[in-house]
């Protein structure tokens, strides 16, 4: 049984191809009306999970529920889901209107209703009046919006996104992820999104699930994932981190003989003693004076437009530091490090 607000539920799902276990006893719950993203490196199993939800693959064991109904053995046609693919998958010989209305035609929807719903769907994706154009007459970004309209017009229970923005350039990716998020929230469609791009995952999601080797490593809102990764894998995968050995004692942690206070010791759930200290590059500032334990030598500084990317030697430890342009002098050769506890996290020593 599933709770009323648990709309898409995967229970004890395992998927094997021969002797290779791709998904290993996975449990997943997506609340009604939310957007959840599966994020992870290539081969982690995220696309296989999406294909299992869609009915394109059958689980080796386990169950899949949509809105309380067991759909484990149901065909893709009987699951009331739609997929927005990376490749758009539009019919080049059909007009945009016919592409968007194709699914409705297959469902036997009358021509009058079909034309009205196609018109509304194209308006949703800012393509009003494009009904009579053809695929080769519109841009890649517009083609992806047509693919989105084709899915939305069917009003599915679950909307699936399979790396939908991978073929777009950076500016188009930004505008499309904003449009996808806006429509998902406005329409309240329960959605599962697959990507390997952290920025994309953060931009569109209520929650992000990070996967590795067929398992869920951590599920949380984007901010919690970034600030409080629960493993060394997460710390390295979610952005860049300086991982250094340290010693935890009370509210303080000591790294390289530099002792500083933690904002909230309780959140780390670690006993006093040796640990790993993660420090985000943007959590490090450089001061003109300080204790000897804070002193570092600047090895390189690269201007990246919106920040300086600095590599410093700190008593034998290499530190990656990101500073605002106005906070660094390009001729600077030494400084004193200071850590903002907001960008520091702790992990058990491995």
PDB file of C-alpha atoms in Angstrom, residues 281 284-288 296-313 319-337:
ATOM      1  CA  UNK A 281      36.381  26.668  -2.703  1.00  0.00           C
ATOM      2  CA  UNK A 284      37.734  30.178   1.690  1.00  0.00           C
ATOM      3  CA  UNK A 285      38.764  33.829   1.896  1.00  0.00           C
ATOM      4  CA  UNK A 286      42.278  35.267   1.864  1.00  0.00           C
ATOM      5  CA  UNK A 287      43.273  37.819   4.498  1.00  0.00           C
ATOM      6  CA  UNK A 288      46.255  40.155   4.664  1.00  0.00           C
ATOM      7  CA  UNK A 296      49.560  30.092   2.422  1.00  0.00           C
ATOM      8  CA  UNK A 297      51.512  30.673  -0.801  1.00  0.00           C
ATOM      9  CA  UNK A 298      49.685  31.470  -4.048  1.00  0.00           C
ATOM     10  CA  UNK A 299      50.752  29.010  -6.749  1.00  0.00           C
ATOM     11  CA  UNK A 300      48.392  30.075  -9.549  1.00  0.00           C
ATOM     12  CA  UNK A 301      45.519  32.464 -10.138  1.00  0.00           C
ATOM     13  CA  UNK A 302      43.247  32.333 -13.181  1.00  0.00           C
ATOM     14  CA  UNK A 303      40.653  35.017 -13.898  1.00  0.00           C
ATOM     15  CA  UNK A 304      37.368  33.281 -14.801  1.00  0.00           C
ATOM     16  CA  UNK A 305      35.232  36.377 -15.367  1.00  0.00           C
ATOM     17  CA  UNK A 306      32.920  36.155 -12.353  1.00  0.00           C
ATOM     18  CA  UNK A 307      35.630  34.861  -9.990  1.00  0.00           C
ATOM     19  CA  UNK A 308      39.322  34.141  -9.536  1.00  0.00           C
ATOM     20  CA  UNK A 309      40.255  30.449  -9.430  1.00  0.00           C
ATOM     21  CA  UNK A 310      43.278  30.213  -7.155  1.00  0.00           C
ATOM     22  CA  UNK A 311      45.480  27.288  -6.188  1.00  0.00           C
ATOM     23  CA  UNK A 312      47.432  27.825  -2.971  1.00  0.00           C
ATOM     24  CA  UNK A 313      49.937  25.755  -1.040  1.00  0.00           C
ATOM     25  CA  UNK A 319      43.803  24.390  -1.708  1.00  0.00           C
ATOM     26  CA  UNK A 320      41.416  25.369  -4.504  1.00  0.00           C
ATOM     27  CA  UNK A 321      39.944  28.796  -3.736  1.00  0.00           C
ATOM     28  CA  UNK A 322      37.275  30.808  -5.574  1.00  0.00           C
ATOM     29  CA  UNK A 323      37.265  34.540  -4.868  1.00  0.00           C
ATOM     30  CA  UNK A 324      35.167  37.432  -6.128  1.00  0.00           C
ATOM     31  CA  UNK A 325      37.134  39.568  -8.642  1.00  0.00           C
ATOM     32  CA  UNK A 326      37.406  42.502  -6.247  1.00  0.00           C
ATOM     33  CA  UNK A 327      38.736  40.303  -3.413  1.00  0.00           C
ATOM     34  CA  UNK A 328      42.057  39.378  -5.001  1.00  0.00           C
ATOM     35  CA  UNK A 329      45.098  41.249  -6.264  1.00  0.00           C
ATOM     36  CA  UNK A 330      46.669  39.452  -9.231  1.00  0.00           C
ATOM     37  CA  UNK A 331      50.147  40.312  -7.952  1.00  0.00           C
ATOM     38  CA  UNK A 332      49.571  38.701  -4.568  1.00  0.00           C
ATOM     39  CA  UNK A 333      52.002  35.894  -3.658  1.00  0.00           C
ATOM     40  CA  UNK A 334      51.021  34.991  -0.096  1.00  0.00           C
ATOM     41  CA  UNK A 335      48.049  35.450   2.218  1.00  0.00           C
ATOM     42  CA  UNK A 336      46.264  33.968   5.228  1.00  0.00           C
ATOM     43  CA  UNK A 337      43.353  31.558   4.767  1.00  0.00           C
TER      44      UNK A 337
END
